[in-house]
Amino acid sequence: MPSRKHLKHNQPVETLDYKALFTAVNKAAMISLTDKNGDIIYTNPKFTEVSKYTMQELLGQNHRILKSGLMPQKVYKDLWKTISSGQTWRGDLLNKSKTGKLYWVDTTIVPIMGRDKKPEKYLSVRILITHKKIEEQKSQIQQEQLISSLEELELQQKNYKRQILETQKFFLAVENSGEHIIITDAEGIVLYANSAAEKMTGYSSKEMIGTKAGTLWGGLMESSFYRKLWHTIKVEKKLFTGEITNIRKSGQKYIAQATIAPVLNDKNEVKFFIGTERDITIEKDIDKAKTEFVSLASHQLRTPLSAINWFSEMLLNGDVGDLSAAQKEYVEEIYNANQRMVKLINALLNVSRLELGTFSFNSKPFNIARCIKDTVKDLEFICSKHDQTLNVKLEQTLPKITFDPQYFSMIIQNLLSNASKYTPPKGKIALTITRAKSGSKVADFKLPGAGVLISVSDTGYGIPKNQQHKIFSKMFRADNVRDKDTDGTGLGLYILKSIIDQGNGNIWFTSKVKEGTTFYVYLPLKTISRVGAKKLSVE
Ligand code: ADP
């Protein structure tokens, strides 16, 4: 063991064995000596080993032969400036061997001064540091990667935080919403129910979670309703909206305006369903009361209107003596106004029966051509009075459909009389009835099954685009026709649509202002009878 004393003191440089020192350096480093121009005078074996040049190749060559050309020029400028002024230069250089291999060397160049105090020769010592450099670069790359992944992580964390905050806000809004909201999985199993859902159904969210949506508080509608609902949201992956009658835990029924929206993933697969319900029981009750009032009032009005009709007809027929021309004109006015009133009262009665569900639907198979014969005849008369042409085309072999024949002719009558009312003189009106092929497209509508397709077209005023969505609403009349036909009630299409819906059919149209309108009606082969209290009146 060396003594403490021995370890403590560094050996003074003068006492070193120079020969040993040189041997060590000679083994470890590339040593070269050049003249003042950089031409090589001496190299050691380590130099030839690394540079791959032989001693003969190197002697007399300029030192520039080692340059890789990859160092910035500034480094060499600085190097020459330093050593030519008699100072030692030290730095890392990237050199190139004879074989083209690059290597890093920690280089020290010491000028050896001549008598004129100017550098006469240069001694350079190069230590190979390629590994160290590569490690340095690697660690720099690693560090850069680490920093960028840390930055990414920070960004992700920020995003997560924001998302969590947003989700929290969303859930807070959902939880406190006045509307019943539930979230289910793709099979309809309840995952979440808000407090309004608890209040509306009477079940706790614990009781609802894990059950199939609606099994606790639903099930009152016909099975075809639920089939249609599931088809819309699961197969078509579309939003469903509709009125549903449900039942609370207490056994009390309620009517809800429901929407169910499928939430899809990137692959267009259903992940969740979000269902909302708004309790409209009270609104429905009020509506029902209003409808009942209209129904009652209309009934009561029929008797005096019949009396006016009856007596004005007697007056016009001269049953109580001849009338003067002026008197006749006035009584005719009374008679016509009364007729309009009867029409309106009948339409209102029809609406109230449809809304109260007290109308009957007597479906039976019938011959279409025979059924509409009289209607078409009446309309031909009206069209010729208005100087319009009516073209009727029925496919030769129309299928027999099972529908209420009176409602069938009511549909044709209403559509044709509208076409005539809303078409100027010289206009053309056409009625076509053809066999409906399941799946074929008619004016952007895909026919859902076999049956018949009715189309009524005209070259009339058309329906303004911005009002087309309201055309089947109760008492709606478009701006462009109100002054042309002042007698309209805006109830005809509403009644037709209700009947067609009840019969599982469809009604739609295409229209262009000042060019004309075509209404289409699809009726299925079979419609089930519904025997209610009263038959709609057919005019
Ligand atoms: P009404 O004809 O008594 O006003 P409807 O319910 O039959 O009531 O029609 C509602 C509205 O639809 C009409 O007022 C009119 O604006 C529009 N409409 C219906 N049929 C046509 C048609 N063939 N051409 C242009 N507009 C029409």
XYZ file of C-alpha atoms in Angstrom, residues 160-490:
331
model
C -57.046 15.970 -20.403
C -57.630 18.612 -17.782
C -59.666 20.648 -20.242
C -61.598 17.587 -21.352
C -62.294 16.584 -17.764
C -63.474 20.114 -17.013
C -65.665 20.123 -20.098
C -67.050 16.678 -19.278
C -67.740 17.842 -15.749
C -69.505 20.921 -17.089
C -71.448 18.756 -19.551
C -72.527 16.340 -16.838
C -73.500 19.189 -14.577
C -75.681 20.571 -17.367
C -77.152 17.133 -18.118
C -77.739 16.364 -14.454
C -79.543 19.646 -13.858
C -81.514 19.637 -17.098
C -85.281 19.792 -16.718
C -85.602 17.118 -19.398
C -85.410 13.431 -18.693
C -82.023 12.294 -20.114
C -80.676 8.758 -20.191
C -77.555 7.315 -21.798
C -77.518 3.667 -22.814
C -75.033 1.309 -24.430
C -75.529 0.021 -27.989
C -77.977 -2.619 -26.714
C -80.120 -0.057 -24.924
C -78.928 -0.951 -21.423
C -79.101 2.159 -19.228
C -75.688 3.479 -18.172
C -76.815 6.829 -16.823
C -80.063 8.533 -15.886
C -80.304 12.160 -14.721
C -82.434 13.431 -11.860
C -85.232 14.619 -14.189
C -85.493 11.028 -15.474
C -85.841 9.868 -11.854
C -88.555 12.458 -11.254
C -90.443 11.704 -14.469
C -90.418 7.911 -14.218
C -90.467 7.648 -10.434
C -87.594 5.123 -10.528
C -84.225 5.913 -8.917
C -81.220 6.039 -11.201
C -79.940 2.932 -9.350
C -83.100 1.050 -10.352
C -82.821 2.199 -13.969
C -79.092 1.540 -14.516
C -78.492 -1.941 -15.908
C -82.059 -2.406 -17.193
C -83.075 -2.116 -20.831
C -84.291 1.437 -21.480
C -88.034 1.708 -21.249
C -88.727 -1.720 -19.776
C -89.523 -0.170 -16.417
C -91.494 2.849 -17.590
C -92.446 1.943 -21.203
C -94.119 -0.890 -23.068
C -97.517 0.754 -23.529
C -97.214 1.434 -27.234
C -97.975 -1.068 -29.995
C -95.064 -3.387 -30.840
C -94.883 -1.921 -34.384
C -94.027 1.454 -32.802
C -91.024 0.021 -30.932
C -89.948 -1.947 -34.019
C -89.959 1.271 -36.077
C -88.103 3.130 -33.309
C -85.323 0.514 -33.114
C -85.064 0.342 -36.873
C -84.559 4.120 -37.057
C -81.905 4.368 -34.367
C -80.066 1.053 -34.738
C -80.288 0.136 -38.427
C -80.654 3.539 -40.096
C -78.604 5.123 -37.265
C -80.792 8.220 -37.392
C -82.420 10.427 -34.805
C -85.856 9.269 -33.667
C -88.480 11.736 -32.501
C -92.017 10.955 -31.491
C -94.685 11.014 -28.830
C -94.657 8.064 -26.434
C -97.121 7.127 -23.746
C -95.192 5.792 -20.750
C -96.037 4.771 -17.215
C -94.520 6.007 -13.948
C -93.566 3.688 -11.069
C -96.751 4.897 -9.364
C -98.821 3.463 -12.233
C -99.750 6.907 -13.585
C -99.469 7.234 -17.363
C -97.729 10.190 -18.979
C -97.167 11.372 -22.543
C -93.620 12.318 -23.513
C -92.130 14.018 -26.510
C -89.143 11.706 -26.932
C -85.945 11.889 -28.948
C -83.351 9.144 -29.173
C -80.021 9.897 -30.817
C -77.429 7.247 -31.660
C -73.799 8.204 -30.902
C -71.500 6.630 -33.491
C -67.765 5.895 -33.393
C -65.237 6.447 -36.239
C -66.329 3.173 -37.851
C -69.959 4.314 -37.946
C -70.904 1.798 -35.245
C -73.392 2.695 -32.526
C -71.600 3.230 -29.215
C -74.333 4.824 -27.140
C -77.860 6.129 -27.344
C -78.916 9.377 -25.729
C -82.616 9.492 -24.985
C -84.559 12.534 -23.838
C -88.175 12.872 -22.800
C -90.261 15.973 -22.217
C -93.444 15.449 -20.295
C -96.231 16.889 -22.464
C -99.152 15.292 -20.612
C -100.543 18.665 -19.497
C -100.125 20.234 -22.961
C -101.859 17.197 -24.443
C -104.715 17.500 -21.966
C -105.144 21.177 -22.857
C -105.037 20.324 -26.577
C -107.622 17.626 -26.036
C -109.870 20.012 -24.156
C -109.553 22.544 -26.996
C -110.302 19.893 -29.612
C -113.309 18.695 -27.634
C -114.548 22.268 -27.466
C -114.126 22.739 -31.233
C -115.920 19.442 -31.794
C -118.811 20.418 -29.548
C -119.075 23.934 -30.979
C -119.008 22.601 -34.543
C -121.739 20.129 -33.775
C -123.862 22.836 -32.241
C -123.241 25.107 -35.242
C -124.385 22.507 -37.720
C -128.062 22.800 -36.781
C -128.415 26.580 -37.331
C -126.267 26.336 -40.469
C -128.538 23.624 -41.833
C -131.505 25.883 -41.117
C -129.899 28.802 -43.008
C -129.108 26.460 -45.865
C -132.593 25.062 -45.937
C -134.394 28.399 -45.791
C -132.157 30.192 -48.297
C -132.646 27.290 -50.696
C -136.457 27.644 -50.253
C -136.225 31.359 -50.918
C -134.121 30.798 -54.055
C -136.542 28.146 -55.315
C -139.412 30.613 -55.020
C -141.235 28.410 -52.490
C -142.534 31.504 -50.762
C -143.033 33.681 -53.772
C -140.821 35.202 -56.444
C -137.850 37.329 -55.453
C -136.710 40.469 -57.206
C -133.345 40.246 -59.008
C -131.590 42.162 -56.190
C -133.221 40.027 -53.496
C -132.162 36.862 -55.334
C -128.597 38.129 -55.590
C -128.440 38.805 -51.846
C -129.965 35.447 -50.913
C -127.421 33.733 -53.198
C -124.678 35.526 -51.269
C -126.157 34.235 -48.012
C -126.406 30.730 -49.449
C -122.769 30.691 -50.737
C -121.334 32.136 -47.526
C -123.288 29.536 -45.585
C -121.895 26.766 -47.802
C -118.372 27.953 -47.028
C -119.226 27.929 -43.333
C -120.573 24.346 -43.603
C -117.330 23.316 -45.330
C -115.226 24.887 -42.572
C -117.329 23.304 -39.817
C -117.021 19.905 -41.491
C -113.246 20.312 -41.781
C -113.011 21.331 -38.104
C -115.107 18.324 -37.122
C -112.826 16.078 -39.137
C -109.762 17.534 -37.446
C -111.249 17.037 -33.991
C -112.208 13.437 -34.787
C -108.714 12.704 -36.062
C -107.121 14.311 -33.016
C -109.428 12.640 -30.546
C -109.002 9.328 -32.351
C -112.748 9.005 -32.759
C -112.894 8.424 -36.489
C -113.347 5.077 -38.157
C -111.327 3.523 -40.928
C -113.292 0.852 -42.779
C -110.725 -0.845 -44.962
C -111.848 -3.180 -47.717
C -110.526 -4.203 -51.115
C -111.998 -2.027 -53.860
C -111.709 -1.127 -57.513
C -109.774 2.141 -57.753
C -111.088 3.226 -61.163
C -114.708 2.722 -60.128
C -114.198 4.379 -56.766
C -112.897 7.675 -58.155
C -115.154 7.897 -61.204
C -117.603 10.438 -59.736
C -114.836 12.474 -58.093
C -112.973 12.771 -61.387
C -116.189 13.748 -63.176
C -116.877 16.565 -60.663
C -113.348 17.810 -60.982
C -113.431 17.708 -64.779
C -116.413 20.023 -64.550
C -114.634 22.411 -62.152
C -111.432 22.432 -64.259
C -113.327 23.213 -67.456
C -115.091 26.041 -65.588
C -111.624 27.430 -64.764
C -110.444 26.900 -68.348
C -107.965 24.207 -67.255
C -107.346 20.772 -68.716
C -107.467 17.659 -66.572
C -105.619 14.592 -67.748
C -106.321 11.303 -65.921
C -104.092 8.259 -66.397
C -104.663 5.019 -64.504
C -102.348 2.063 -65.034
C -104.265 -0.778 -66.690
C -103.554 -3.431 -64.115
C -103.624 -1.588 -60.847
C -103.424 -3.858 -57.811
C -106.431 -4.039 -55.519
C -105.614 -2.252 -52.317
C -107.326 -2.636 -48.973
C -108.112 0.885 -47.826
C -111.192 2.878 -46.912
C -112.668 3.705 -50.374
C -114.333 6.873 -49.115
C -111.017 8.207 -47.816
C -109.353 7.159 -51.054
C -111.691 9.330 -53.112
C -111.354 12.093 -50.491
C -107.559 12.125 -51.113
C -108.038 12.351 -54.885
C -110.774 14.977 -54.546
C -108.715 17.211 -52.227
C -105.533 17.031 -54.273
C -107.340 17.706 -57.533
C -109.384 20.590 -56.149
C -106.199 22.155 -54.698
C -104.477 21.752 -58.069
C -107.398 23.508 -59.742
C -107.651 26.236 -57.060
C -103.943 27.066 -57.241
C -103.517 27.011 -61.026
C -104.402 29.954 -63.288
C -106.681 29.539 -66.332
C -105.169 27.600 -69.253
C -103.171 25.542 -66.787
C -102.716 21.781 -67.000
C -103.614 19.333 -64.267
C -102.795 15.624 -64.337
C -103.783 12.695 -62.152
C -101.770 9.493 -62.480
C -102.219 6.296 -60.504
C -99.667 3.538 -60.954
C -98.491 0.388 -59.238
C -95.850 1.219 -56.566
C -92.668 -0.853 -56.687
C -90.995 -1.405 -53.350
C -87.626 0.369 -53.068
C -87.983 2.518 -56.194
C -87.353 6.248 -55.752
C -89.975 8.848 -56.569
C -88.995 12.514 -56.167
C -86.273 11.628 -53.646
C -88.589 9.366 -51.651
C -87.932 5.617 -51.466
C -91.175 3.649 -51.654
C -91.276 1.449 -48.540
C -93.298 -1.397 -50.076
C -95.686 -2.531 -52.787
C -98.960 -0.662 -53.257
C -100.196 2.236 -55.364
C -98.665 5.585 -56.182
C -100.931 8.564 -56.813
C -99.545 11.727 -58.326
C -101.392 14.982 -58.920
C -99.476 17.617 -60.807
C -100.329 21.118 -61.915
C -98.756 24.051 -63.739
C -99.885 26.494 -61.050
C -98.536 29.052 -58.592
C -96.299 26.608 -56.689
C -95.347 26.686 -53.021
C -92.540 29.068 -51.902
C -89.473 27.100 -50.790
C -89.262 28.778 -47.388
C -92.834 27.691 -46.543
C -92.769 24.154 -47.893
C -91.965 22.622 -44.486
C -95.205 24.029 -43.035
C -97.542 22.816 -45.749
C -99.043 19.931 -43.738
C -99.491 22.016 -40.572
C -102.941 22.800 -39.311
C -104.464 25.983 -40.863
C -101.349 26.880 -42.804
C -101.780 28.708 -46.108
C -98.834 29.951 -48.172
C -98.442 33.708 -48.791
C -98.575 33.432 -52.573
C -102.135 32.039 -52.727
C -104.005 33.736 -49.906
C -105.256 36.574 -52.112
C -105.917 34.252 -55.078
C -108.263 31.952 -53.187
C -109.795 33.549 -50.135
C -111.976 30.566 -49.182
C -109.226 28.137 -48.142
C -109.112 26.809 -44.596
C -105.593 25.375 -44.533
